[in-house]
């Protein structure tokens, strides 16, 4: 029943787009949103936000009190915490790629006069933009929640300076750009070649924790993030490059 519904939705939307002329990336991305389990995904994002927005306060109060020595330290802690959104990217890879392969609904899209590279590019862009926006929202909500709770029950020494505010927005932009890119690491191997949901999730968990444990492993955090971003970019490149030969089954 679910497969039949997905096929009807895909058929209807692509038919409408064909009437408008050339199928553009934006229309294909909109198609991905229509096919998605929207209520489930929105609920997942809300849960991530709800958990992450209280995590800095929890860590400062219970686990790492020294991170409350200044707002600069708290901002650094928040950057580590937001890496949890890499899991959201893994979840979307599962829905946008893996489930379509398993349900055979992706074969319908392959049957239309759309290059697979264009189709895969639209899927990748959709996931990237979705995770990017979720990350921006998470940074904003977490920052506001931490600041307001600090006003009620002081947990961070001092007040945020202009430098701290600038550092926060800088970390928000950098983190929001990196998180969706890193989340694509499992795409090529686990999302397209082996099409396994559990390996995708496990890979996402490992990727989101590597930057956090860089200090314990005596590794340079910036180097770890750079390598992860490069691996994510490579996974995207290979996924799109081999789209024509990926096969339907």
PDB file of C-alpha atoms in Angstrom:
ATOM      1  CA  UNK A   1       0.000   0.000   0.000  1.00  0.00           C
ATOM      2  CA  UNK A   2       2.841   2.382   0.925  1.00  0.00           C
ATOM      3  CA  UNK A   3       4.687   1.501  -2.280  1.00  0.00           C
ATOM      4  CA  UNK A   4       1.567   2.076  -4.373  1.00  0.00           C
ATOM      5  CA  UNK A   5       0.985   5.447  -2.692  1.00  0.00           C
ATOM      6  CA  UNK A   6       4.588   6.540  -3.329  1.00  0.00           C
ATOM      7  CA  UNK A   7       4.312   5.529  -6.979  1.00  0.00           C
ATOM      8  CA  UNK A   8       1.064   7.494  -7.420  1.00  0.00           C
ATOM      9  CA  UNK A   9       2.582  10.583  -5.786  1.00  0.00           C
ATOM     10  CA  UNK A  10       5.729  10.329  -7.910  1.00  0.00           C
ATOM     11  CA  UNK A  11       3.723   9.787 -11.129  1.00  0.00           C
ATOM     12  CA  UNK A  12       1.424  12.724 -10.412  1.00  0.00           C
ATOM     13  CA  UNK A  13       4.168  15.197  -9.534  1.00  0.00           C
ATOM     14  CA  UNK A  14       6.470  14.266 -12.423  1.00  0.00           C
ATOM     15  CA  UNK A  15       3.536  14.463 -14.847  1.00  0.00           C
ATOM     16  CA  UNK A  16       2.732  17.962 -13.602  1.00  0.00           C
ATOM     17  CA  UNK A  17       6.365  19.007 -13.892  1.00  0.00           C
ATOM     18  CA  UNK A  18       6.589  17.647 -17.458  1.00  0.00           C
ATOM     19  CA  UNK A  19       3.679  19.851 -18.450  1.00  0.00           C
ATOM     20  CA  UNK A  20       5.694  22.859 -17.275  1.00  0.00           C
ATOM     21  CA  UNK A  21       8.610  22.009 -19.534  1.00  0.00           C
ATOM     22  CA  UNK A  22      12.106  21.055 -18.505  1.00  0.00           C
ATOM     23  CA  UNK A  23      12.406  19.300 -15.179  1.00  0.00           C
ATOM     24  CA  UNK A  24      14.542  21.611 -13.065  1.00  0.00           C
ATOM     25  CA  UNK A  25      16.509  20.752  -9.963  1.00  0.00           C
ATOM     26  CA  UNK A  26      14.186  22.818  -7.781  1.00  0.00           C
ATOM     27  CA  UNK A  27      11.175  20.844  -8.986  1.00  0.00           C
ATOM     28  CA  UNK A  28      12.982  17.569  -8.372  1.00  0.00           C
ATOM     29  CA  UNK A  29      13.872  18.725  -4.861  1.00  0.00           C
ATOM     30  CA  UNK A  30      10.236  19.610  -4.267  1.00  0.00           C
ATOM     31  CA  UNK A  31       9.347  16.127  -5.454  1.00  0.00           C
ATOM     32  CA  UNK A  32      11.673  14.656  -2.806  1.00  0.00           C
ATOM     33  CA  UNK A  33       9.872  16.681  -0.135  1.00  0.00           C
ATOM     34  CA  UNK A  34       6.490  15.425  -1.387  1.00  0.00           C
ATOM     35  CA  UNK A  35       7.643  11.797  -1.270  1.00  0.00           C
ATOM     36  CA  UNK A  36       9.147  12.136   2.200  1.00  0.00           C
ATOM     37  CA  UNK A  37       7.402  10.993   5.379  1.00  0.00           C
ATOM     38  CA  UNK A  38       7.022  14.646   6.301  1.00  0.00           C
ATOM     39  CA  UNK A  39       5.359  14.275   9.682  1.00  0.00           C
ATOM     40  CA  UNK A  40       7.979  11.753  10.758  1.00  0.00           C
ATOM     41  CA  UNK A  41      10.883  13.908   9.577  1.00  0.00           C
ATOM     42  CA  UNK A  42       9.518  17.122  11.121  1.00  0.00           C
ATOM     43  CA  UNK A  43       8.958  15.260  14.387  1.00  0.00           C
ATOM     44  CA  UNK A  44      12.521  13.967  14.235  1.00  0.00           C
ATOM     45  CA  UNK A  45      13.884  17.489  13.748  1.00  0.00           C
ATOM     46  CA  UNK A  46      11.812  18.790  16.659  1.00  0.00           C
ATOM     47  CA  UNK A  47      13.179  16.017  18.894  1.00  0.00           C
ATOM     48  CA  UNK A  48      16.759  16.853  17.878  1.00  0.00           C
ATOM     49  CA  UNK A  49      16.153  20.529  18.640  1.00  0.00           C
ATOM     50  CA  UNK A  50      14.511  19.773  21.980  1.00  0.00           C
ATOM     51  CA  UNK A  51      17.411  17.564  23.088  1.00  0.00           C
ATOM     52  CA  UNK A  52      20.270  19.684  21.745  1.00  0.00           C
ATOM     53  CA  UNK A  53      18.975  22.999  23.088  1.00  0.00           C
ATOM     54  CA  UNK A  54      19.392  21.782  26.679  1.00  0.00           C
ATOM     55  CA  UNK A  55      22.618  19.830  26.177  1.00  0.00           C
ATOM     56  CA  UNK A  56      25.106  22.688  26.835  1.00  0.00           C
ATOM     57  CA  UNK A  57      23.475  23.446  30.200  1.00  0.00           C
ATOM     58  CA  UNK A  58      23.443  19.731  31.086  1.00  0.00           C
ATOM     59  CA  UNK A  59      27.127  19.298  30.229  1.00  0.00           C
ATOM     60  CA  UNK A  60      28.187  22.446  32.085  1.00  0.00           C
ATOM     61  CA  UNK A  61      26.158  21.554  35.190  1.00  0.00           C
ATOM     62  CA  UNK A  62      26.810  17.805  35.341  1.00  0.00           C
ATOM     63  CA  UNK A  63      29.612  16.595  33.082  1.00  0.00           C
ATOM     64  CA  UNK A  64      32.067  19.389  32.215  1.00  0.00           C
ATOM     65  CA  UNK A  65      31.752  22.302  34.677  1.00  0.00           C
ATOM     66  CA  UNK A  66      34.976  23.874  33.364  1.00  0.00           C
ATOM     67  CA  UNK A  67      33.129  24.656  30.106  1.00  0.00           C
ATOM     68  CA  UNK A  68      31.193  27.244  32.099  1.00  0.00           C
ATOM     69  CA  UNK A  69      34.300  29.324  32.804  1.00  0.00           C
ATOM     70  CA  UNK A  70      33.389  31.668  29.947  1.00  0.00           C
ATOM     71  CA  UNK A  71      30.983  32.107  27.063  1.00  0.00           C
ATOM     72  CA  UNK A  72      33.846  31.347  24.680  1.00  0.00           C
ATOM     73  CA  UNK A  73      34.194  27.879  26.233  1.00  0.00           C
ATOM     74  CA  UNK A  74      30.408  27.365  26.155  1.00  0.00           C
ATOM     75  CA  UNK A  75      30.318  28.278  22.457  1.00  0.00           C
ATOM     76  CA  UNK A  76      33.054  25.738  21.764  1.00  0.00           C
ATOM     77  CA  UNK A  77      31.088  23.118  23.693  1.00  0.00           C
ATOM     78  CA  UNK A  78      27.968  23.916  21.673  1.00  0.00           C
ATOM     79  CA  UNK A  79      29.873  23.344  18.425  1.00  0.00           C
ATOM     80  CA  UNK A  80      30.714  19.812  19.585  1.00  0.00           C
ATOM     81  CA  UNK A  81      27.110  19.157  20.623  1.00  0.00           C
ATOM     82  CA  UNK A  82      25.603  20.260  17.300  1.00  0.00           C
ATOM     83  CA  UNK A  83      27.505  17.456  15.540  1.00  0.00           C
ATOM     84  CA  UNK A  84      24.628  15.251  16.687  1.00  0.00           C
ATOM     85  CA  UNK A  85      22.670  16.522  13.674  1.00  0.00           C
ATOM     86  CA  UNK A  86      24.876  14.355  11.464  1.00  0.00           C
ATOM     87  CA  UNK A  87      22.452  11.603  12.453  1.00  0.00           C
ATOM     88  CA  UNK A  88      19.644  13.559  10.788  1.00  0.00           C
ATOM     89  CA  UNK A  89      21.579  13.404   7.524  1.00  0.00           C
ATOM     90  CA  UNK A  90      21.943   9.642   7.899  1.00  0.00           C
ATOM     91  CA  UNK A  91      18.210   9.339   8.510  1.00  0.00           C
ATOM     92  CA  UNK A  92      17.429  11.316   5.356  1.00  0.00           C
ATOM     93  CA  UNK A  93      19.846   9.212   3.297  1.00  0.00           C
ATOM     94  CA  UNK A  94      17.910   6.182   4.487  1.00  0.00           C
ATOM     95  CA  UNK A  95      14.566   7.651   3.407  1.00  0.00           C
ATOM     96  CA  UNK A  96      15.598   9.429   0.217  1.00  0.00           C
ATOM     97  CA  UNK A  97      17.900   6.731  -1.182  1.00  0.00           C
ATOM     98  CA  UNK A  98      17.818   3.396   0.647  1.00  0.00           C
ATOM     99  CA  UNK A  99      14.052   3.042   1.136  1.00  0.00           C
ATOM    100  CA  UNK A 100      13.386   3.995  -2.491  1.00  0.00           C
ATOM    101  CA  UNK A 101      15.765   1.279  -3.650  1.00  0.00           C
ATOM    102  CA  UNK A 102      14.254  -1.294  -1.305  1.00  0.00           C
ATOM    103  CA  UNK A 103      10.660  -0.373  -2.245  1.00  0.00           C
ATOM    104  CA  UNK A 104      11.620  -0.275  -5.951  1.00  0.00           C
ATOM    105  CA  UNK A 105       9.985   3.171  -6.239  1.00  0.00           C
ATOM    106  CA  UNK A 106      13.217   4.669  -7.515  1.00  0.00           C
ATOM    107  CA  UNK A 107      12.883   2.579 -10.690  1.00  0.00           C
ATOM    108  CA  UNK A 108       9.879   4.726 -11.630  1.00  0.00           C
ATOM    109  CA  UNK A 109      12.042   7.858 -11.573  1.00  0.00           C
ATOM    110  CA  UNK A 110      14.701   6.037 -13.610  1.00  0.00           C
ATOM    111  CA  UNK A 111      12.059   5.342 -16.269  1.00  0.00           C
ATOM    112  CA  UNK A 112      11.500   9.023 -17.057  1.00  0.00           C
ATOM    113  CA  UNK A 113      13.619  11.183 -19.366  1.00  0.00           C
ATOM    114  CA  UNK A 114      15.698  12.505 -16.458  1.00  0.00           C
ATOM    115  CA  UNK A 115      19.377  11.668 -16.167  1.00  0.00           C
ATOM    116  CA  UNK A 116      20.202   9.753 -13.031  1.00  0.00           C
ATOM    117  CA  UNK A 117      22.969  12.241 -12.300  1.00  0.00           C
ATOM    118  CA  UNK A 118      20.416  15.035 -12.245  1.00  0.00           C
ATOM    119  CA  UNK A 119      18.073  12.979 -10.087  1.00  0.00           C
ATOM    120  CA  UNK A 120      20.851  12.128  -7.604  1.00  0.00           C
ATOM    121  CA  UNK A 121      22.051  15.742  -7.591  1.00  0.00           C
ATOM    122  CA  UNK A 122      18.547  16.892  -6.646  1.00  0.00           C
ATOM    123  CA  UNK A 123      18.386  14.315  -3.842  1.00  0.00           C
ATOM    124  CA  UNK A 124      21.789  15.382  -2.499  1.00  0.00           C
ATOM    125  CA  UNK A 125      20.890  19.084  -2.649  1.00  0.00           C
ATOM    126  CA  UNK A 126      17.602  18.414  -0.899  1.00  0.00           C
ATOM    127  CA  UNK A 127      19.295  16.578   1.970  1.00  0.00           C
ATOM    128  CA  UNK A 128      22.049  19.186   2.247  1.00  0.00           C
ATOM    129  CA  UNK A 129      19.668  22.154   2.386  1.00  0.00           C
ATOM    130  CA  UNK A 130      17.322  20.391   4.811  1.00  0.00           C
ATOM    131  CA  UNK A 131      20.127  19.486   7.238  1.00  0.00           C
ATOM    132  CA  UNK A 132      21.685  22.957   6.828  1.00  0.00           C
ATOM    133  CA  UNK A 133      18.434  24.673   7.816  1.00  0.00           C
ATOM    134  CA  UNK A 134      17.923  22.240  10.702  1.00  0.00           C
ATOM    135  CA  UNK A 135      21.453  23.007  11.927  1.00  0.00           C
ATOM    136  CA  UNK A 136      20.910  26.784  11.741  1.00  0.00           C
ATOM    137  CA  UNK A 137      17.683  26.418  13.710  1.00  0.00           C
ATOM    138  CA  UNK A 138      19.393  24.199  16.269  1.00  0.00           C
ATOM    139  CA  UNK A 139      22.234  26.677  16.790  1.00  0.00           C
ATOM    140  CA  UNK A 140      19.783  29.543  17.282  1.00  0.00           C
ATOM    141  CA  UNK A 141      17.489  27.677  19.688  1.00  0.00           C
ATOM    142  CA  UNK A 142      20.406  26.234  21.664  1.00  0.00           C
ATOM    143  CA  UNK A 143      22.138  29.599  21.931  1.00  0.00           C
ATOM    144  CA  UNK A 144      18.987  31.388  23.103  1.00  0.00           C
ATOM    145  CA  UNK A 145      18.068  28.632  25.564  1.00  0.00           C
ATOM    146  CA  UNK A 146      21.556  28.546  27.075  1.00  0.00           C
ATOM    147  CA  UNK A 147      21.640  32.327  27.455  1.00  0.00           C
ATOM    148  CA  UNK A 148      18.153  32.558  29.000  1.00  0.00           C
ATOM    149  CA  UNK A 149      18.813  29.718  31.441  1.00  0.00           C
ATOM    150  CA  UNK A 150      22.093  31.381  32.382  1.00  0.00           C
ATOM    151  CA  UNK A 151      20.145  34.541  33.237  1.00  0.00           C
ATOM    152  CA  UNK A 152      17.777  32.559  35.472  1.00  0.00           C
ATOM    153  CA  UNK A 153      20.369  30.326  37.166  1.00  0.00           C
ATOM    154  CA  UNK A 154      23.926  31.508  36.361  1.00  0.00           C
ATOM    155  CA  UNK A 155      26.065  28.652  35.075  1.00  0.00           C
ATOM    156  CA  UNK A 156      28.513  30.573  32.851  1.00  0.00           C
ATOM    157  CA  UNK A 157      30.957  33.103  34.233  1.00  0.00           C
ATOM    158  CA  UNK A 158      30.524  36.668  33.000  1.00  0.00           C
ATOM    159  CA  UNK A 159      28.337  38.048  30.250  1.00  0.00           C
ATOM    160  CA  UNK A 160      28.613  37.480  26.488  1.00  0.00           C
ATOM    161  CA  UNK A 161      30.774  40.126  24.816  1.00  0.00           C
ATOM    162  CA  UNK A 162      30.591  41.340  21.224  1.00  0.00           C
ATOM    163  CA  UNK A 163      33.506  39.025  20.505  1.00  0.00           C
ATOM    164  CA  UNK A 164      31.540  36.087  21.935  1.00  0.00           C
ATOM    165  CA  UNK A 165      28.474  36.966  19.855  1.00  0.00           C
ATOM    166  CA  UNK A 166      30.607  37.177  16.712  1.00  0.00           C
ATOM    167  CA  UNK A 167      32.269  33.850  17.584  1.00  0.00           C
ATOM    168  CA  UNK A 168      28.855  32.246  18.062  1.00  0.00           C
ATOM    169  CA  UNK A 169      27.559  33.320  14.642  1.00  0.00           C
ATOM    170  CA  UNK A 170      30.855  32.327  13.061  1.00  0.00           C
ATOM    171  CA  UNK A 171      30.623  28.848  14.593  1.00  0.00           C
ATOM    172  CA  UNK A 172      26.947  28.634  13.554  1.00  0.00           C
ATOM    173  CA  UNK A 173      27.735  29.354   9.895  1.00  0.00           C
ATOM    174  CA  UNK A 174      30.761  27.054   9.803  1.00  0.00           C
ATOM    175  CA  UNK A 175      28.988  24.249  11.668  1.00  0.00           C
ATOM    176  CA  UNK A 176      25.812  24.505   9.588  1.00  0.00           C
ATOM    177  CA  UNK A 177      27.884  24.174   6.415  1.00  0.00           C
ATOM    178  CA  UNK A 178      30.022  21.287   7.690  1.00  0.00           C
ATOM    179  CA  UNK A 179      27.376  19.146   9.390  1.00  0.00           C
ATOM    180  CA  UNK A 180      25.352  18.296   6.237  1.00  0.00           C
ATOM    181  CA  UNK A 181      28.561  17.710   4.268  1.00  0.00           C
ATOM    182  CA  UNK A 182      29.930  15.279   6.863  1.00  0.00           C
ATOM    183  CA  UNK A 183      26.554  13.525   7.030  1.00  0.00           C
ATOM    184  CA  UNK A 184      27.045  12.383   3.413  1.00  0.00           C
ATOM    185  CA  UNK A 185      30.012  10.134   4.261  1.00  0.00           C
ATOM    186  CA  UNK A 186      27.864   6.945   4.340  1.00  0.00           C
ATOM    187  CA  UNK A 187      25.961   7.861   1.149  1.00  0.00           C
ATOM    188  CA  UNK A 188      28.086   6.162  -1.514  1.00  0.00           C
ATOM    189  CA  UNK A 189      29.077   2.938   0.252  1.00  0.00           C
ATOM    190  CA  UNK A 190      26.097   2.310   2.522  1.00  0.00           C
ATOM    191  CA  UNK A 191      23.384   4.330   0.806  1.00  0.00           C
ATOM    192  CA  UNK A 192      23.897   3.418  -2.848  1.00  0.00           C
ATOM    193  CA  UNK A 193      26.216   0.400  -3.111  1.00  0.00           C
ATOM    194  CA  UNK A 194      25.110  -1.793  -0.191  1.00  0.00           C
ATOM    195  CA  UNK A 195      21.851   0.079   0.645  1.00  0.00           C
ATOM    196  CA  UNK A 196      21.926  -0.728   4.343  1.00  0.00           C
ATOM    197  CA  UNK A 197      20.076   1.398   6.873  1.00  0.00           C
ATOM    198  CA  UNK A 198      21.821   0.101   9.991  1.00  0.00           C
ATOM    199  CA  UNK A 199      25.371   0.534   8.580  1.00  0.00           C
ATOM    200  CA  UNK A 200      24.390   4.060   7.510  1.00  0.00           C
ATOM    201  CA  UNK A 201      23.253   4.937  11.031  1.00  0.00           C
ATOM    202  CA  UNK A 202      26.357   3.369  12.610  1.00  0.00           C
ATOM    203  CA  UNK A 203      28.618   5.276  10.218  1.00  0.00           C
ATOM    204  CA  UNK A 204      26.778   8.514  11.084  1.00  0.00           C
ATOM    205  CA  UNK A 205      27.249   7.881  14.808  1.00  0.00           C
ATOM    206  CA  UNK A 206      30.979   7.298  14.322  1.00  0.00           C
ATOM    207  CA  UNK A 207      31.336  10.431  12.194  1.00  0.00           C
ATOM    208  CA  UNK A 208      29.512  12.653  14.675  1.00  0.00           C
ATOM    209  CA  UNK A 209      31.671  11.424  17.566  1.00  0.00           C
ATOM    210  CA  UNK A 210      35.095  11.624  15.928  1.00  0.00           C
ATOM    211  CA  UNK A 211      35.459  15.417  16.326  1.00  0.00           C
ATOM    212  CA  UNK A 212      34.274  15.167  19.932  1.00  0.00           C
ATOM    213  CA  UNK A 213      36.896  12.561  20.828  1.00  0.00           C
ATOM    214  CA  UNK A 214      39.743  14.212  18.917  1.00  0.00           C
ATOM    215  CA  UNK A 215      41.221  15.609  22.142  1.00  0.00           C
ATOM    216  CA  UNK A 216      41.182  12.203  23.825  1.00  0.00           C
ATOM    217  CA  UNK A 217      42.846  10.671  20.766  1.00  0.00           C
ATOM    218  CA  UNK A 218      45.417  13.499  20.712  1.00  0.00           C
ATOM    219  CA  UNK A 219      44.359  14.517  17.205  1.00  0.00           C
ATOM    220  CA  UNK A 220      43.914  17.986  15.778  1.00  0.00           C
ATOM    221  CA  UNK A 221      40.192  18.758  15.762  1.00  0.00           C
ATOM    222  CA  UNK A 222      40.349  21.068  12.742  1.00  0.00           C
ATOM    223  CA  UNK A 223      42.224  18.395  10.806  1.00  0.00           C
ATOM    224  CA  UNK A 224      39.621  15.785  11.727  1.00  0.00           C
ATOM    225  CA  UNK A 225      36.806  18.083  10.565  1.00  0.00           C
ATOM    226  CA  UNK A 226      38.651  18.820   7.311  1.00  0.00           C
ATOM    227  CA  UNK A 227      39.148  15.105   6.606  1.00  0.00           C
ATOM    228  CA  UNK A 228      35.493  14.360   7.376  1.00  0.00           C
ATOM    229  CA  UNK A 229      34.329  17.164   5.074  1.00  0.00           C
ATOM    230  CA  UNK A 230      36.575  15.869   2.293  1.00  0.00           C
ATOM    231  CA  UNK A 231      35.228  12.343   2.769  1.00  0.00           C
ATOM    232  CA  UNK A 232      31.679  13.686   2.609  1.00  0.00           C
ATOM    233  CA  UNK A 233      32.454  15.605  -0.585  1.00  0.00           C
ATOM    234  CA  UNK A 234      34.117  12.518  -2.079  1.00  0.00           C
ATOM    235  CA  UNK A 235      31.079  10.395  -1.225  1.00  0.00           C
ATOM    236  CA  UNK A 236      28.799  12.914  -2.971  1.00  0.00           C
ATOM    237  CA  UNK A 237      31.072  13.035  -6.020  1.00  0.00           C
ATOM    238  CA  UNK A 238      31.231   9.238  -6.371  1.00  0.00           C
ATOM    239  CA  UNK A 239      27.463   8.909  -5.833  1.00  0.00           C
ATOM    240  CA  UNK A 240      26.649  11.348  -8.640  1.00  0.00           C
ATOM    241  CA  UNK A 241      29.506  10.236 -10.887  1.00  0.00           C
ATOM    242  CA  UNK A 242      28.405   6.593 -10.814  1.00  0.00           C
ATOM    243  CA  UNK A 243      24.656   7.336 -10.820  1.00  0.00           C
ATOM    244  CA  UNK A 244      24.174   6.070 -14.399  1.00  0.00           C
ATOM    245  CA  UNK A 245      25.759   2.713 -13.572  1.00  0.00           C
ATOM    246  CA  UNK A 246      24.404   2.308 -10.039  1.00  0.00           C
ATOM    247  CA  UNK A 247      21.623   0.035 -11.156  1.00  0.00           C
ATOM    248  CA  UNK A 248      18.025  -0.199 -10.002  1.00  0.00           C
ATOM    249  CA  UNK A 249      18.088  -3.341  -7.897  1.00  0.00           C
TER     250      UNK A 249
END
